Amino acid sequence: MIVLPVFDRTGQQVGSYELDLTELAPRINKQLLHDAVVMYQANRRLGTVKTKSRGEVAGSTRKLYRQKGTGRARAGSRRSPTRVGGGHAHALRPRDWYYRLPKQALRLATRMALAARFRDGEVTLINELSFAEPKTRDMAAILKALGLSGIRTLVVVDKYDINVYKSVRNLADASVLPVMELNALEILRPRRLLMTTAALDAFRAKIKSDEEKRHKILAPEAAALVKAESA
């Protein structure tokens, strides 16, 4: 159990938040975090590459000169990969890099990533974050008051808010996401996280909901297994 300070928009501590890290993730598996981050990065690759092989390069396949008697190194076609203007020995082709890890593994990786950031003291909690209208200046002032100015920061809110989004998007070192769109890559990429208490509550509620659904699915199977063993 850790106790986190909760700040307001001016950087003053206005309360505290008790959090059990084992509720987020029983343990932190670095290999799973690595696999999840690599998957998200691979899925962002465009794969739009193309180079010509020796069979696609324009030109004759005639031997450039006779094999022996010239004193020069032997040579074949001008399309050879060893010659300037020749084809590529291992020509690149368009490729789809997309793949997916199991859904439960990705959910667990997200929980582990957030638990790791809390464990390392890299999450700042704020009691609320809202704007009557988009104000980049006000958002910059909030980050400065919290000591996050000039630091790559992800702002996490409980739901999509157009005014918050527009207030953050013009800041070079800040980005914003609703809590339900978090994943391991988005959590681990910035240096710091600025999270509202409502967003953290929503994240914990989602974990509880997922666990209840999982138990409902597994309960009949477990009961059938116990019945089979007792028979």
CSV table of C-alpha atoms in Angstrom, one decimal:
chain,number,residue,atom,x,y,z
A,1,MET,CA,0.0,0.0,0.0
A,2,ILE,CA,1.3,3.4,-1.0
A,3,VAL,CA,0.0,6.9,-0.2
A,4,LEU,CA,0.1,9.3,-3.1
A,5,PRO,CA,-0.2,13.1,-2.7
A,6,VAL,CA,-3.0,14.7,-4.7
A,7,PHE,CA,-2.4,18.2,-6.1
A,8,ASP,CA,-4.6,20.9,-7.4
A,9,ARG,CA,-4.0,23.1,-10.5
A,10,THR,CA,-1.7,25.5,-8.6
A,11,GLY,CA,0.6,22.7,-7.4
A,12,GLN,CA,-0.7,22.7,-3.8
A,13,GLN,CA,-1.3,19.4,-2.1
A,14,VAL,CA,-5.0,19.1,-1.3
A,15,GLY,CA,-5.2,15.4,-0.2
A,16,SER,CA,-3.9,11.9,-0.5
A,17,TYR,CA,-4.7,8.7,-2.4
A,18,GLU,CA,-4.2,5.2,-1.0
A,19,LEU,CA,-3.3,2.6,-3.6
A,20,ASP,CA,-2.4,-1.0,-3.4
A,21,LEU,CA,0.0,-1.8,-6.3
A,22,THR,CA,-0.8,-5.5,-6.1
A,23,GLU,CA,-4.4,-4.5,-7.1
A,24,LEU,CA,-3.0,-3.1,-10.4
A,25,ALA,CA,-0.6,-6.0,-11.0
A,26,PRO,CA,0.4,-8.8,-8.6
A,27,ARG,CA,3.9,-8.6,-10.1
A,28,ILE,CA,5.8,-6.9,-12.9
A,29,ASN,CA,7.0,-9.1,-15.7
A,30,LYS,CA,9.6,-7.2,-17.7
A,31,GLN,CA,9.5,-9.8,-20.5
A,32,LEU,CA,5.7,-9.3,-21.0
A,33,LEU,CA,6.2,-5.5,-21.0
A,34,HIS,CA,8.9,-5.9,-23.6
A,35,ASP,CA,6.8,-8.1,-25.8
A,36,ALA,CA,3.8,-5.7,-25.6
A,37,VAL,CA,5.9,-2.7,-26.5
A,38,VAL,CA,7.6,-4.4,-29.4
A,39,MET,CA,4.2,-5.5,-30.7
A,40,TYR,CA,2.7,-2.0,-30.6
A,41,GLN,CA,5.8,-0.6,-32.3
A,42,ALA,CA,5.7,-3.3,-35.0
A,43,ASN,CA,2.1,-2.5,-35.7
A,44,ARG,CA,3.0,1.1,-36.4
A,45,ARG,CA,5.4,0.2,-39.1
A,46,LEU,CA,4.2,1.1,-42.6
A,47,GLY,CA,6.1,-1.6,-44.4
A,48,THR,CA,5.9,0.4,-47.7
A,49,VAL,CA,9.4,-0.5,-49.0
A,50,LYS,CA,10.5,-1.7,-52.4
A,51,THR,CA,13.8,-2.2,-54.1
A,52,LYS,CA,14.6,-4.0,-57.4
A,53,SER,CA,16.2,-7.4,-57.6
A,54,ARG,CA,18.7,-8.3,-60.4
A,55,GLY,CA,15.8,-9.7,-62.3
A,56,GLU,CA,13.9,-6.4,-62.2
A,57,VAL,CA,16.7,-4.0,-63.1
A,58,ALA,CA,16.6,-2.8,-66.8
A,59,GLY,CA,19.5,-3.9,-68.9
A,60,SER,CA,20.9,-6.9,-70.8
A,61,THR,CA,22.0,-10.1,-69.3
A,62,ARG,CA,24.9,-10.3,-71.7
A,63,LYS,CA,28.3,-11.1,-70.2
A,64,LEU,CA,30.2,-7.8,-70.1
A,65,TYR,CA,33.5,-9.3,-71.4
A,66,ARG,CA,35.1,-12.6,-71.8
A,67,GLN,CA,36.0,-14.7,-68.8
A,68,LYS,CA,39.7,-14.9,-69.3
A,69,GLY,CA,42.6,-12.9,-70.8
A,70,THR,CA,41.6,-9.4,-69.9
A,71,GLY,CA,43.5,-9.2,-66.6
A,72,ARG,CA,40.4,-7.9,-65.0
A,73,ALA,CA,38.2,-9.6,-62.4
A,74,ARG,CA,35.6,-11.9,-63.9
A,75,ALA,CA,32.2,-10.3,-64.5
A,76,GLY,CA,28.8,-11.4,-65.6
A,77,SER,CA,25.7,-9.3,-66.2
A,78,ARG,CA,25.5,-5.6,-65.5
A,79,ARG,CA,22.5,-6.4,-63.4
A,80,SER,CA,24.7,-8.1,-60.8
A,81,PRO,CA,24.4,-6.8,-57.2
A,82,THR,CA,28.1,-6.2,-57.1
A,83,ARG,CA,28.0,-3.5,-59.8
A,84,VAL,CA,26.9,0.1,-59.6
A,85,GLY,CA,23.3,0.3,-60.9
A,86,GLY,CA,22.7,-3.4,-60.4
A,87,GLY,CA,19.9,-5.0,-58.5
A,88,HIS,CA,19.8,-5.7,-54.8
A,89,ALA,CA,20.9,-9.1,-53.6
A,90,HIS,CA,18.1,-9.3,-51.1
A,91,ALA,CA,15.6,-6.9,-52.5
A,92,LEU,CA,13.1,-5.4,-50.1
A,93,ARG,CA,9.4,-6.1,-50.6
A,94,PRO,CA,6.2,-4.5,-49.1
A,95,ARG,CA,5.5,-6.3,-45.8
A,96,ASP,CA,2.7,-6.2,-43.2
A,97,TRP,CA,4.4,-6.2,-39.8
A,98,TYR,CA,1.1,-6.5,-37.9
A,99,TYR,CA,0.6,-9.2,-35.3
A,100,ARG,CA,-1.3,-9.4,-32.0
A,101,LEU,CA,-0.5,-10.8,-28.5
A,102,PRO,CA,-3.4,-12.4,-26.6
A,103,LYS,CA,-5.9,-9.9,-25.3
A,104,GLN,CA,-5.4,-10.9,-21.7
A,105,ALA,CA,-1.7,-10.6,-22.0
A,106,LEU,CA,-2.0,-7.0,-23.3
A,107,ARG,CA,-4.4,-6.0,-20.5
A,108,LEU,CA,-2.0,-7.4,-18.0
A,109,ALA,CA,0.9,-5.6,-19.6
A,110,THR,CA,-1.0,-2.3,-19.3
A,111,ARG,CA,-1.7,-2.9,-15.6
A,112,MET,CA,2.0,-3.8,-15.1
A,113,ALA,CA,3.2,-0.7,-16.9
A,114,LEU,CA,1.1,1.6,-14.8
A,115,ALA,CA,2.1,-0.2,-11.6
A,116,ALA,CA,5.7,0.2,-12.5
A,117,ARG,CA,5.3,3.9,-13.1
A,118,PHE,CA,3.6,4.3,-9.7
A,119,ARG,CA,6.3,2.2,-8.0
A,120,ASP,CA,9.0,4.5,-9.5
A,121,GLY,CA,7.2,7.6,-8.4
A,122,GLU,CA,6.7,8.8,-12.0
A,123,VAL,CA,2.9,9.5,-11.7
A,124,THR,CA,1.5,12.8,-10.5
A,125,LEU,CA,-2.1,12.9,-9.3
A,126,ILE,CA,-4.3,15.9,-9.8
A,127,ASN,CA,-7.7,16.3,-8.2
A,128,GLU,CA,-9.4,17.6,-11.4
A,129,LEU,CA,-8.6,18.8,-14.9
A,130,SER,CA,-11.2,20.6,-16.9
A,131,PHE,CA,-11.5,23.9,-18.9
A,132,ALA,CA,-14.5,25.9,-19.9
A,133,GLU,CA,-12.8,26.5,-23.2
A,134,PRO,CA,-9.5,25.4,-24.7
A,135,LYS,CA,-6.6,27.3,-23.1
A,136,THR,CA,-3.1,26.2,-23.9
A,137,ARG,CA,-1.6,28.9,-21.6
A,138,ASP,CA,-3.6,27.6,-18.6
A,139,MET,CA,-2.5,24.0,-19.3
A,140,ALA,CA,1.1,25.1,-19.6
A,141,ALA,CA,0.7,26.9,-16.2
A,142,ILE,CA,-0.6,23.8,-14.6
A,143,LEU,CA,2.3,21.7,-15.8
A,144,LYS,CA,4.8,24.3,-14.6
A,145,ALA,CA,3.1,24.5,-11.2
A,146,LEU,CA,3.4,20.7,-10.9
A,147,GLY,CA,7.1,20.7,-12.0
A,148,LEU,CA,6.4,19.0,-15.3
A,149,SER,CA,7.2,21.9,-17.7
A,150,GLY,CA,9.7,20.8,-20.4
A,151,ILE,CA,9.3,17.1,-19.4
A,152,ARG,CA,7.6,14.7,-21.8
A,153,THR,CA,4.3,14.1,-20.0
A,154,LEU,CA,1.2,12.0,-20.8
A,155,VAL,CA,-2.0,13.6,-19.4
A,156,VAL,CA,-4.5,10.8,-18.5
A,157,VAL,CA,-8.1,11.8,-18.0
A,158,ASP,CA,-11.2,9.7,-17.2
A,159,LYS,CA,-13.0,10.4,-20.4
A,160,TYR,CA,-12.5,12.3,-23.7
A,161,ASP,CA,-12.8,16.1,-23.2
A,162,ILE,CA,-12.4,18.3,-26.2
A,163,ASN,CA,-11.3,21.3,-24.2
A,164,VAL,CA,-8.6,19.3,-22.4
A,165,TYR,CA,-7.5,17.8,-25.7
A,166,LYS,CA,-7.2,21.1,-27.4
A,167,SER,CA,-5.4,22.7,-24.4
A,168,VAL,CA,-2.8,20.0,-24.5
A,169,ARG,CA,-2.2,19.3,-28.2
A,170,ASN,CA,-0.2,22.5,-28.9
A,171,LEU,CA,2.3,21.7,-26.2
A,172,ALA,CA,5.5,20.1,-27.6
A,173,ASP,CA,6.2,18.0,-24.5
A,174,ALA,CA,2.7,16.9,-23.6
A,175,SER,CA,0.0,14.6,-24.9
A,176,VAL,CA,-3.4,13.5,-23.6
A,177,LEU,CA,-5.3,10.2,-23.6
A,178,PRO,CA,-8.5,8.9,-21.9
A,179,VAL,CA,-7.8,6.2,-19.4
A,180,MET,CA,-9.6,3.5,-21.5
A,181,GLU,CA,-7.1,4.0,-24.4
A,182,LEU,CA,-4.0,3.4,-22.3
A,183,ASN,CA,-1.6,0.6,-23.3
A,184,ALA,CA,1.8,-0.4,-22.2
A,185,LEU,CA,3.6,1.6,-24.9
A,186,GLU,CA,1.7,4.8,-24.2
A,187,ILE,CA,2.4,4.5,-20.4
A,188,LEU,CA,6.1,3.7,-20.7
A,189,ARG,CA,7.1,6.1,-23.5
A,190,PRO,CA,6.8,9.5,-21.7
A,191,ARG,CA,9.0,10.4,-18.7
A,192,ARG,CA,6.1,11.3,-16.5
A,193,LEU,CA,2.4,10.8,-16.2
A,194,LEU,CA,-0.1,13.4,-15.0
A,195,MET,CA,-3.3,11.5,-14.0
A,196,THR,CA,-6.6,12.7,-12.5
A,197,THR,CA,-8.0,10.9,-9.5
A,198,ALA,CA,-11.1,10.2,-11.5
A,199,ALA,CA,-9.0,8.5,-14.2
A,200,LEU,CA,-7.3,6.3,-11.6
A,201,ASP,CA,-10.7,5.4,-10.1
A,202,ALA,CA,-12.0,4.5,-13.6
A,203,PHE,CA,-8.9,2.3,-14.3
A,204,ARG,CA,-9.3,0.4,-11.0
A,205,ALA,CA,-13.1,-0.1,-11.7
A,206,LYS,CA,-12.2,-1.5,-15.1
A,207,ILE,CA,-9.8,-4.0,-13.5
A,208,LYS,CA,-12.5,-5.1,-11.1
A,209,SER,CA,-15.0,-5.4,-13.9
A,210,ASP,CA,-12.6,-7.5,-16.0
A,211,GLU,CA,-11.9,-9.8,-13.0
A,212,GLU,CA,-15.6,-10.3,-12.3
A,213,LYS,CA,-16.2,-11.3,-16.0
A,214,ARG,CA,-13.2,-13.6,-15.9
A,215,HIS,CA,-14.5,-15.4,-12.8
A,216,LYS,CA,-18.0,-15.8,-14.3
A,217,ILE,CA,-16.5,-17.4,-17.4
A,218,LEU,CA,-14.2,-19.7,-15.4
A,219,ALA,CA,-16.7,-20.6,-12.6
A,220,PRO,CA,-18.7,-23.2,-14.7
A,221,GLU,CA,-15.4,-24.8,-15.9
A,222,ALA,CA,-14.0,-25.0,-12.4
A,223,ALA,CA,-17.3,-26.5,-11.0
A,224,ALA,CA,-17.3,-29.1,-13.8
A,225,LEU,CA,-13.7,-30.0,-13.1
A,226,VAL,CA,-14.4,-30.4,-9.3
A,227,LYS,CA,-17.4,-32.6,-10.1
A,228,ALA,CA,-15.4,-34.8,-12.5
A,229,GLU,CA,-12.6,-35.3,-9.9
A,230,SER,CA,-15.1,-36.2,-7.1
A,231,ALA,CA,-16.9,-38.6,-9.3
